[in-house]
Amino acid sequence: MKKITQLSIVILLLIFAFLPFKTVTAEASLSPTVVYDVPISSLHPTQAGIGKIQISYKLTEYLANDAALTASFFEDFNEDNGYIKGNYLTADTQTPKQDKNLLKTVNMREELGALVNPALGSLSVQVVIGPHKEYYAIDGHHGSNTNQLIKEMTGLGYDKINVAVIADYSDLDEKTFWQTMLAQKYMYPKAYNVATHQYETISGLKLPKQMNNQLFVNDPFRGLNYFWRSTAINKDTISVPFAEFYWGEFMSRTHEFDDLNFQTPDDYQTAFERGNAIFEKLIAGDAKYTHLFSEVVTQQYGITANQIGLQDSYSAAKLAKQQDKLDTAKAYMFSHPNLTTSNQAVFDGNTPVEPPTSEDYLLMIIRAPLTTKQVQQIVLIALLLVNQIHLEVIQILLILQQVQLIVLITLLLLVNQIHLEVIQILLILQQVQLIVLIALLLLMNQIHL
């Protein structure tokens, strides 16, 4: 009987070691698929708020007297579409090329039929395929809305963009889809209500149905975050989606903005100055703000200040330039009434996205694509439940990034044929074939610790 059991385990080990072990990842193996010429109007938002003060400034950069597109528009539009620094592939031969002049003068996709060079390009708009095969944008809301506004206001610009598909949840029903999006942090389930001075949780069903300025809540903190860059925030170090909203939640919870309704340029100016003062103290390690940030952001979302761009030092020298930008934005915004509106209907009769129950999590595991990390967690939780693994071992296994190795070590642990010391050695080696060889020798009693 013992020989049969050992033989069965040997067969399992060989299967896992030498046959391909494929895990479907939400990030499509970190190789997003580019889809070209997607109508902006067909994109579904995954957030309810946008910063219209930021969009106002961008419109001043992109439009010359509201009558002509600028070089800044073409440069940002092309780079958002994946043609970073003018790099692209030809449509016919896919030959790598670069043209910095065209980058700033034409729509490179429309003019050249340009393809994105995967080695040199990345796209601003990342999407998830949802129910009915529709695209849900998890980033690029401000750029998309700005492009739509330019088209509506002037007839100029373009209403189609390139997008990167990073996950396909089209097989999920709507409830499970939104729960999965929430679990993956692919949606931001709150919006700032200027009437209550709080970020309120909203339902995925209350999100705008398309990219349209009038359908979004105007979030002043999201907009001001653009002007706090360089002095306090480094956008290039942001590593998580929706970073600006987390800063908004933090700022609103200070309650130092509760007297502002953001209906005048003066309110934006006051908020800008107060925000800079708070950032300066936070960066300096002020105990009050450090504790508040931990409570509001880190404990709630598991996100650190560095992950959402907080600089190591406050750069007062950059303040004057950011002030000039804000002055320009305020003047434009309050001379264009369509930019001061806020869709407060988002907050009416809200039913927030329900946190997944145990049954929901089981369905998500069965039906939704699993990331490598999720597979690791499932394996480790199962082992904990049957008392076959210890915390020290879990800490080591979490360092490993290959599911295949974790499965092999798991099998050995289950039959009490491996110990912590051996795992530490395997962690250093990280060679599947060596692990199999050691496993076979252990099972056949041909090797000892």
Tab-separated table of N, CA, C and O in Angstrom, residues 216-324:
chain	number	residue	atom	x	y	z
A	216	PHE	N	-20.286	63.025	-14.954
A	216	PHE	CA	-19.361	62.781	-13.858
A	216	PHE	C	-19.546	63.775	-12.720
A	216	PHE	O	-19.929	64.925	-12.933
A	217	VAL	N	-19.228	63.306	-11.525
A	217	VAL	CA	-19.111	64.195	-10.368
A	217	VAL	C	-17.831	65.009	-10.533
A	217	VAL	O	-16.797	64.490	-10.948
A	218	ASN	N	-17.907	66.293	-10.220
A	218	ASN	CA	-16.698	67.110	-10.209
A	218	ASN	C	-16.010	66.934	-8.853
A	218	ASN	O	-16.535	67.355	-7.819
A	219	ASP	N	-14.853	66.294	-8.849
A	219	ASP	CA	-14.103	66.046	-7.616
A	219	ASP	C	-12.976	67.073	-7.513
A	219	ASP	O	-11.962	66.961	-8.210
A	220	PRO	N	-13.115	68.072	-6.653
A	220	PRO	CA	-12.093	69.129	-6.581
A	220	PRO	C	-10.732	68.610	-6.125
A	220	PRO	O	-9.694	69.104	-6.568
A	221	PHE	N	-10.728	67.606	-5.238
A	221	PHE	CA	-9.449	67.076	-4.756
A	221	PHE	C	-8.728	66.300	-5.855
A	221	PHE	O	-7.507	66.385	-5.983
A	222	ARG	N	-9.508	65.572	-6.647
A	222	ARG	CA	-8.896	64.855	-7.779
A	222	ARG	C	-8.287	65.853	-8.749
A	222	ARG	O	-7.191	65.632	-9.299
A	223	GLY	N	-8.955	66.965	-8.968
A	223	GLY	CA	-8.429	67.971	-9.874
A	223	GLY	C	-7.217	68.695	-9.313
A	223	GLY	O	-6.208	68.897	-9.998
A	224	LEU	N	-7.280	69.071	-8.032
A	224	LEU	CA	-6.167	69.790	-7.414
A	224	LEU	C	-4.929	68.922	-7.288
A	224	LEU	O	-3.807	69.445	-7.234
A	225	ASN	N	-5.127	67.613	-7.252
A	225	ASN	CA	-3.975	66.721	-7.175
A	225	ASN	C	-3.007	66.951	-8.322
A	225	ASN	O	-1.785	66.808	-8.161
A	226	TYR	N	-3.525	67.328	-9.473
A	226	TYR	CA	-2.682	67.630	-10.632
A	226	TYR	C	-1.751	68.802	-10.337
A	226	TYR	O	-0.593	68.832	-10.776
A	227	PHE	N	-2.247	69.780	-9.567
A	227	PHE	CA	-1.468	70.986	-9.277
A	227	PHE	C	-0.571	70.809	-8.041
A	227	PHE	O	0.293	71.649	-7.789
A	228	TRP	N	-0.787	69.745	-7.280
A	228	TRP	CA	0.102	69.423	-6.161
A	228	TRP	C	1.293	68.588	-6.610
A	228	TRP	O	2.180	68.273	-5.811
A	229	ARG	N	1.296	68.219	-7.889
A	229	ARG	CA	2.446	67.483	-8.421
A	229	ARG	C	3.685	68.389	-8.406
A	229	ARG	O	3.569	69.612	-8.476
A	230	SER	N	4.820	67.760	-8.358
A	230	SER	CA	6.129	68.432	-8.356
A	230	SER	C	6.473	69.035	-7.005
A	230	SER	O	7.610	68.941	-6.552
A	231	THR	N	5.503	69.693	-6.341
A	231	THR	CA	5.794	70.205	-5.000
A	231	THR	C	5.750	69.078	-3.974
A	231	THR	O	6.614	68.965	-3.114
A	232	ALA	N	4.721	68.209	-4.090
A	232	ALA	CA	4.535	67.161	-3.075
A	232	ALA	C	4.388	65.765	-3.657
A	232	ALA	O	4.677	64.775	-2.975
A	233	ILE	N	3.942	65.672	-4.906
A	233	ILE	CA	3.632	64.366	-5.501
A	233	ILE	C	4.445	64.167	-6.771
A	233	ILE	O	4.506	65.047	-7.627
A	234	ASN	N	5.055	63.000	-6.891
A	234	ASN	CA	5.778	62.615	-8.097
A	234	ASN	C	4.938	61.581	-8.840
A	234	ASN	O	4.830	60.431	-8.409
A	235	LYS	N	4.325	61.995	-9.933
A	235	LYS	CA	3.417	61.094	-10.649
A	235	LYS	C	4.137	59.877	-11.215
A	235	LYS	O	3.515	58.828	-11.427
A	236	ASP	N	5.430	59.985	-11.444
A	236	ASP	CA	6.175	58.871	-12.029
A	236	ASP	C	6.421	57.736	-11.042
A	236	ASP	O	6.837	56.642	-11.446
A	237	THR	N	6.214	57.980	-9.760
A	237	THR	CA	6.407	56.919	-8.771
A	237	THR	C	5.088	56.296	-8.327
A	237	THR	O	5.082	55.404	-7.475
A	238	ILE	N	3.980	56.746	-8.893
A	238	ILE	CA	2.675	56.166	-8.551
A	238	ILE	C	2.587	54.760	-9.139
A	238	ILE	O	2.844	54.559	-10.321
A	239	SER	N	2.221	53.802	-8.302
A	239	SER	CA	2.221	52.404	-8.744
A	239	SER	C	0.864	51.722	-8.615
A	239	SER	O	0.756	50.520	-8.872
A	240	VAL	N	-0.171	52.452	-8.223
A	240	VAL	CA	-1.504	51.854	-8.086
A	240	VAL	C	-2.535	52.749	-8.777
A	240	VAL	O	-2.371	53.965	-8.836
A	241	PRO	N	-3.604	52.150	-9.322
A	241	PRO	CA	-4.668	52.955	-9.940
A	241	PRO	C	-5.397	53.800	-8.895
A	241	PRO	O	-5.407	53.476	-7.707
A	242	PHE	N	-6.003	54.872	-9.348
A	242	PHE	CA	-6.871	55.725	-8.541
A	242	PHE	C	-6.127	56.414	-7.394
A	242	PHE	O	-6.718	56.775	-6.371
A	243	ALA	N	-4.806	56.608	-7.556
A	243	ALA	CA	-3.992	57.197	-6.490
A	243	ALA	C	-4.522	58.555	-6.057
A	243	ALA	O	-4.562	58.880	-4.848
A	244	GLU	N	-4.959	59.376	-7.003
A	244	GLU	CA	-5.391	60.733	-6.672
A	244	GLU	C	-6.628	60.734	-5.765
A	244	GLU	O	-6.813	61.639	-4.949
A	245	PHE	N	-7.478	59.713	-5.925
A	245	PHE	CA	-8.668	59.639	-5.071
A	245	PHE	C	-8.302	59.281	-3.630
A	245	PHE	O	-8.969	59.726	-2.691
A	246	TYR	N	-7.283	58.471	-3.470
A	246	TYR	CA	-6.847	58.157	-2.102
A	246	TYR	C	-6.341	59.416	-1.396
A	246	TYR	O	-6.583	59.613	-0.203
A	247	TRP	N	-5.640	60.276	-2.167
A	247	TRP	CA	-5.227	61.548	-1.591
A	247	TRP	C	-6.453	62.406	-1.258
A	247	TRP	O	-6.479	63.110	-0.244
A	248	GLY	N	-7.461	62.332	-2.109
A	248	GLY	CA	-8.687	63.077	-1.842
A	248	GLY	C	-9.364	62.628	-0.558
A	248	GLY	O	-9.832	63.449	0.242
A	249	GLU	N	-9.427	61.310	-0.352
A	249	GLU	CA	-10.022	60.800	0.886
A	249	GLU	C	-9.246	61.301	2.102
A	249	GLU	O	-9.829	61.701	3.117
A	250	PHE	N	-7.925	61.262	1.989
A	250	PHE	CA	-7.088	61.738	3.096
A	250	PHE	C	-7.343	63.221	3.371
A	250	PHE	O	-7.565	63.625	4.522
A	251	MET	N	-7.319	64.032	2.310
A	251	MET	CA	-7.513	65.472	2.493
A	251	MET	C	-8.887	65.771	3.089
A	251	MET	O	-9.018	66.596	4.008
A	252	SER	N	-9.924	65.116	2.603
A	252	SER	CA	-11.270	65.402	3.102
A	252	SER	C	-11.422	65.011	4.561
A	252	SER	O	-12.160	65.657	5.318
A	253	ARG	N	-10.705	63.965	4.977
A	253	ARG	CA	-10.815	63.509	6.370
A	253	ARG	C	-10.076	64.419	7.354
A	253	ARG	O	-10.231	64.283	8.560
A	254	THR	N	-9.283	65.353	6.850
A	254	THR	CA	-8.686	66.338	7.748
A	254	THR	C	-9.743	67.335	8.229
A	254	THR	O	-9.542	68.020	9.231
A	255	HIS	N	-10.844	67.432	7.471
A	255	HIS	CA	-11.950	68.368	7.752
A	255	HIS	C	-11.501	69.826	7.692
A	255	HIS	O	-12.186	70.714	8.207
A	256	GLU	N	-10.387	70.061	7.041
A	256	GLU	CA	-9.891	71.435	6.892
A	256	GLU	C	-10.432	72.114	5.637
A	256	GLU	O	-10.053	73.242	5.324
A	257	PHE	N	-11.336	71.392	4.925
A	257	PHE	CA	-11.906	71.940	3.690
A	257	PHE	C	-13.430	72.005	3.777
A	257	PHE	O	-14.099	72.276	2.781
A	258	ASP	N	-13.978	71.737	4.952
A	258	ASP	CA	-15.436	71.620	5.098
A	258	ASP	C	-16.165	72.942	4.874
A	258	ASP	O	-17.387	72.950	4.684
A	259	ASP	N	-15.457	74.055	4.912
A	259	ASP	CA	-16.096	75.356	4.697
A	259	ASP	C	-16.119	75.759	3.232
A	259	ASP	O	-16.610	76.849	2.890
A	260	LEU	N	-15.615	74.880	2.335
A	260	LEU	CA	-15.524	75.210	0.912
A	260	LEU	C	-16.574	74.444	0.106
A	260	LEU	O	-16.770	73.239	0.310
A	261	ASN	N	-17.231	75.118	-0.839
A	261	ASN	CA	-18.191	74.430	-1.713
A	261	ASN	C	-17.693	74.339	-3.156
A	261	ASN	O	-18.378	73.796	-4.013
A	262	PHE	N	-16.535	74.919	-3.422
A	262	PHE	CA	-15.862	74.822	-4.728
A	262	PHE	C	-16.725	75.344	-5.874
A	262	PHE	O	-16.716	74.805	-6.974
A	263	GLN	N	-17.437	76.410	-5.578
A	263	GLN	CA	-18.235	77.070	-6.607
A	263	GLN	C	-17.604	78.370	-7.075
A	263	GLN	O	-18.160	79.057	-7.940
A	264	THR	N	-16.429	78.706	-6.522
A	264	THR	CA	-15.754	79.955	-6.894
A	264	THR	C	-14.255	79.689	-7.079
A	264	THR	O	-13.705	78.740	-6.494
A	265	PRO	N	-13.583	80.538	-7.855
A	265	PRO	CA	-12.127	80.402	-7.986
A	265	PRO	C	-11.409	80.520	-6.643
A	265	PRO	O	-10.399	79.856	-6.407
A	266	ASP	N	-11.949	81.361	-5.736
A	266	ASP	CA	-11.312	81.546	-4.439
A	266	ASP	C	-11.292	80.256	-3.623
A	266	ASP	O	-10.333	79.995	-2.883
A	267	ASP	N	-12.350	79.449	-3.744
A	267	ASP	CA	-12.383	78.186	-3.007
A	267	ASP	C	-11.264	77.245	-3.481
A	267	ASP	O	-10.623	76.557	-2.672
A	268	TYR	N	-11.049	77.203	-4.789
A	268	TYR	CA	-9.969	76.361	-5.315
A	268	TYR	C	-8.608	76.865	-4.851
A	268	TYR	O	-7.717	76.077	-4.525
A	269	GLN	N	-8.461	78.186	-4.813
A	269	GLN	CA	-7.191	78.763	-4.367
A	269	GLN	C	-6.938	78.427	-2.895
A	269	GLN	O	-5.828	78.026	-2.515
A	270	THR	N	-7.958	78.586	-2.079
A	270	THR	CA	-7.824	78.280	-0.647
A	270	THR	C	-7.477	76.810	-0.441
A	270	THR	O	-6.595	76.473	0.369
A	271	ALA	N	-8.162	75.930	-1.162
A	271	ALA	CA	-7.904	74.491	-1.027
A	271	ALA	C	-6.496	74.136	-1.488
A	271	ALA	O	-5.825	73.288	-0.881
A	272	PHE	N	-6.051	74.779	-2.546
A	272	PHE	CA	-4.690	74.548	-3.056
A	272	PHE	C	-3.656	74.888	-1.983
A	272	PHE	O	-2.723	74.113	-1.722
A	273	GLU	N	-3.836	76.032	-1.341
A	273	GLU	CA	-2.882	76.471	-0.322
A	273	GLU	C	-2.928	75.582	0.915
A	273	GLU	O	-1.893	75.198	1.457
A	274	ARG	N	-4.129	75.223	1.348
A	274	ARG	CA	-4.246	74.357	2.522
A	274	ARG	C	-3.651	72.975	2.231
A	274	ARG	O	-2.997	72.374	3.094
A	275	GLY	N	-3.894	72.479	1.049
A	275	GLY	CA	-3.356	71.172	0.680
A	275	GLY	C	-1.843	71.161	0.680
A	275	GLY	O	-1.212	70.208	1.162
A	276	ASN	N	-1.248	72.206	0.145
A	276	ASN	CA	0.216	72.292	0.146
A	276	ASN	C	0.770	72.312	1.565
A	276	ASN	O	1.790	71.678	1.860
A	277	ALA	N	0.098	73.023	2.457
A	277	ALA	CA	0.553	73.085	3.847
A	277	ALA	C	0.461	71.715	4.509
A	277	ALA	O	1.361	71.308	5.266
A	278	ILE	N	-0.612	70.988	4.208
A	278	ILE	CA	-0.775	69.638	4.770
A	278	ILE	C	0.290	68.694	4.228
A	278	ILE	O	0.909	67.924	4.984
A	279	PHE	N	0.529	68.752	2.932
A	279	PHE	CA	1.563	67.897	2.321
A	279	PHE	C	2.938	68.180	2.930
A	279	PHE	O	3.714	67.260	3.206
A	280	GLU	N	3.242	69.449	3.113
A	280	GLU	CA	4.555	69.796	3.654
A	280	GLU	C	4.743	69.189	5.046
A	280	GLU	O	5.816	68.656	5.371
A	281	LYS	N	3.694	69.239	5.857
A	281	LYS	CA	3.774	68.657	7.205
A	281	LYS	C	3.829	67.134	7.155
A	281	LYS	O	4.555	66.497	7.923
A	282	LEU	N	3.046	66.539	6.263
A	282	LEU	CA	3.041	65.073	6.137
A	282	LEU	C	4.417	64.561	5.742
A	282	LEU	O	4.934	63.588	6.313
A	283	ILE	N	5.037	65.215	4.763
A	283	ILE	CA	6.373	64.804	4.308
A	283	ILE	C	7.401	64.969	5.427
A	283	ILE	O	8.327	64.160	5.555
A	284	ALA	N	7.196	65.981	6.263
A	284	ALA	CA	8.123	66.218	7.376
A	284	ALA	C	7.903	65.251	8.535
A	284	ALA	O	8.661	65.261	9.511
A	285	GLY	N	6.854	64.398	8.434
A	285	GLY	CA	6.616	63.392	9.466
A	285	GLY	C	5.686	63.827	10.576
A	285	GLY	O	5.675	63.217	11.652
A	286	ASP	N	4.878	64.864	10.342
A	286	ASP	CA	3.936	65.335	11.351
A	286	ASP	C	3.084	64.172	11.867
A	286	ASP	O	2.465	63.435	11.091
A	287	ALA	N	3.057	63.984	13.182
A	287	ALA	CA	2.392	62.820	13.785
A	287	ALA	C	0.893	62.789	13.485
A	287	ALA	O	0.330	61.727	13.204
A	288	LYS	N	0.248	63.945	13.543
A	288	LYS	CA	-1.200	64.012	13.302
A	288	LYS	C	-1.555	63.526	11.903
A	288	LYS	O	-2.429	62.661	11.728
A	289	TYR	N	-0.879	64.065	10.901
A	289	TYR	CA	-1.208	63.702	9.517
A	289	TYR	C	-0.711	62.303	9.163
A	289	TYR	O	-1.350	61.585	8.375
A	290	THR	N	0.412	61.900	9.721
A	290	THR	CA	0.911	60.542	9.470
A	290	THR	C	-0.067	59.507	9.996
A	290	THR	O	-0.373	58.513	9.324
A	291	HIS	N	-0.591	59.729	11.191
A	291	HIS	CA	-1.574	58.814	11.779
A	291	HIS	C	-2.854	58.802	10.951
A	291	HIS	O	-3.434	57.736	10.702
A	292	LEU	N	-3.301	59.980	10.527
A	292	LEU	CA	-4.541	60.066	9.749
A	292	LEU	C	-4.385	59.346	8.416
A	292	LEU	O	-5.295	58.626	7.981
A	293	PHE	N	-3.239	59.536	7.756
A	293	PHE	CA	-3.029	58.849	6.477
A	293	PHE	C	-3.078	57.334	6.676
A	293	PHE	O	-3.689	56.611	5.877
A	294	SER	N	-2.436	56.856	7.725
A	294	SER	CA	-2.444	55.416	7.995
A	294	SER	C	-3.859	54.904	8.206
A	294	SER	O	-4.248	53.861	7.668
A	295	GLU	N	-4.647	55.659	8.944
A	295	GLU	CA	-6.019	55.256	9.234
A	295	GLU	C	-6.898	55.267	7.981
A	295	GLU	O	-7.671	54.336	7.737
A	296	VAL	N	-6.772	56.323	7.196
A	296	VAL	CA	-7.677	56.518	6.059
A	296	VAL	C	-7.272	55.690	4.844
A	296	VAL	O	-8.135	55.133	4.142
A	297	VAL	N	-5.977	55.587	4.568
A	297	VAL	CA	-5.520	54.945	3.330
A	297	VAL	C	-4.860	53.586	3.578
A	297	VAL	O	-5.296	52.570	3.032
A	298	THR	N	-3.827	53.554	4.414
A	298	THR	CA	-3.072	52.314	4.572
A	298	THR	C	-3.912	51.212	5.200
A	298	THR	O	-3.948	50.079	4.698
A	299	GLN	N	-4.604	51.514	6.293
A	299	GLN	CA	-5.392	50.481	6.961
A	299	GLN	C	-6.604	50.061	6.146
A	299	GLN	O	-7.034	48.911	6.209
A	300	GLN	N	-7.151	50.972	5.367
A	300	GLN	CA	-8.356	50.659	4.591
A	300	GLN	C	-8.038	49.954	3.280
A	300	GLN	O	-8.741	49.026	2.876
A	301	TYR	N	-6.942	50.389	2.625
A	301	TYR	CA	-6.643	49.872	1.291
A	301	TYR	C	-5.322	49.100	1.208
A	301	TYR	O	-5.022	48.501	0.166
A	302	GLY	N	-4.510	49.142	2.261
A	302	GLY	CA	-3.212	48.475	2.211
A	302	GLY	C	-2.221	49.182	1.310
A	302	GLY	O	-1.341	48.558	0.729
A	303	ILE	N	-2.360	50.505	1.192
A	303	ILE	CA	-1.534	51.298	0.275
A	303	ILE	C	-0.719	52.312	1.077
A	303	ILE	O	-1.231	52.965	1.982
A	304	THR	N	0.545	52.438	0.714
A	304	THR	CA	1.426	53.387	1.403
A	304	THR	C	1.468	54.725	0.659
A	304	THR	O	1.086	54.815	-0.514
A	305	ALA	N	1.987	55.724	1.345
A	305	ALA	CA	2.101	57.051	0.732
A	305	ALA	C	3.054	57.030	-0.454
A	305	ALA	O	2.835	57.734	-1.456
A	306	ASN	N	4.110	56.240	-0.378
A	306	ASN	CA	5.060	56.153	-1.493
A	306	ASN	C	4.407	55.567	-2.731
A	306	ASN	O	4.734	55.945	-3.860
A	307	GLN	N	3.499	54.619	-2.551
A	307	GLN	CA	2.828	53.999	-3.694
A	307	GLN	C	1.944	54.974	-4.451
A	307	GLN	O	1.665	54.765	-5.637
A	308	ILE	N	1.500	56.012	-3.783
A	308	ILE	CA	0.667	56.997	-4.481
A	308	ILE	C	1.408	58.327	-4.655
A	308	ILE	O	0.799	59.381	-4.786
A	309	GLY	N	2.752	58.224	-4.693
A	309	GLY	CA	3.560	59.314	-5.213
A	309	GLY	C	4.101	60.347	-4.250
A	309	GLY	O	4.666	61.353	-4.699
A	310	LEU	N	3.947	60.154	-2.947
A	310	LEU	CA	4.457	61.172	-2.023
A	310	LEU	C	5.969	61.299	-2.148
A	310	LEU	O	6.692	60.310	-2.117
A	311	GLN	N	6.438	62.519	-2.306
A	311	GLN	CA	7.863	62.772	-2.467
A	311	GLN	C	8.590	62.676	-1.120
A	311	GLN	O	7.991	62.793	-0.055
A	312	ASP	N	9.893	62.477	-1.193
A	312	ASP	CA	10.709	62.421	0.022
A	312	ASP	C	10.906	63.799	0.629
A	312	ASP	O	11.175	63.924	1.827
A	313	SER	N	10.795	64.823	-0.203
A	313	SER	CA	10.957	66.185	0.291
A	313	SER	C	9.956	67.101	-0.407
A	313	SER	O	9.555	66.851	-1.547
A	314	TYR	N	9.557	68.136	0.294
A	314	TYR	CA	8.622	69.106	-0.272
A	314	TYR	C	9.401	70.136	-1.088
A	314	TYR	O	10.383	70.717	-0.608
A	315	SER	N	8.980	70.358	-2.343
A	315	SER	CA	9.726	71.238	-3.256
A	315	SER	C	9.027	72.594	-3.378
A	315	SER	O	8.239	72.828	-4.313
A	316	ALA	N	9.322	73.473	-2.465
A	316	ALA	CA	8.706	74.806	-2.479
A	316	ALA	C	9.094	75.598	-3.722
A	316	ALA	O	8.346	76.472	-4.174
A	317	ALA	N	10.244	75.265	-4.307
A	317	ALA	CA	10.715	75.991	-5.496
A	317	ALA	C	9.794	75.774	-6.694
A	317	ALA	O	9.788	76.579	-7.634
A	318	LYS	N	9.013	74.681	-6.678
A	318	LYS	CA	8.119	74.379	-7.808
A	318	LYS	C	6.744	75.014	-7.633
A	318	LYS	O	5.892	74.915	-8.518
A	319	LEU	N	6.518	75.641	-6.502
A	319	LEU	CA	5.184	76.136	-6.171
A	319	LEU	C	4.705	77.224	-7.129
A	319	LEU	O	3.538	77.227	-7.553
A	320	ALA	N	5.576	78.153	-7.496
A	320	ALA	CA	5.168	79.279	-8.352
A	320	ALA	C	4.665	78.784	-9.710
A	320	ALA	O	3.657	79.294	-10.231
A	321	LYS	N	5.345	77.797	-10.274
A	321	LYS	CA	4.929	77.261	-11.572
A	321	LYS	C	3.556	76.601	-11.477
A	321	LYS	O	2.702	76.770	-12.357
A	322	GLN	N	3.332	75.834	-10.399
A	322	GLN	CA	2.039	75.171	-10.228
A	322	GLN	C	0.939	76.194	-9.974
A	322	GLN	O	-0.206	76.012	-10.419
A	323	GLN	N	1.278	77.282	-9.289
A	323	GLN	CA	0.308	78.351	-9.057
A	323	GLN	C	-0.114	78.995	-10.375
A	323	GLN	O	-1.303	79.284	-10.594
A	324	ASP	N	0.832	79.222	-11.265
A	324	ASP	CA	0.513	79.792	-12.581
A	324	ASP	C	-0.447	78.889	-13.349
A	324	ASP	O	-1.389	79.361	-13.998
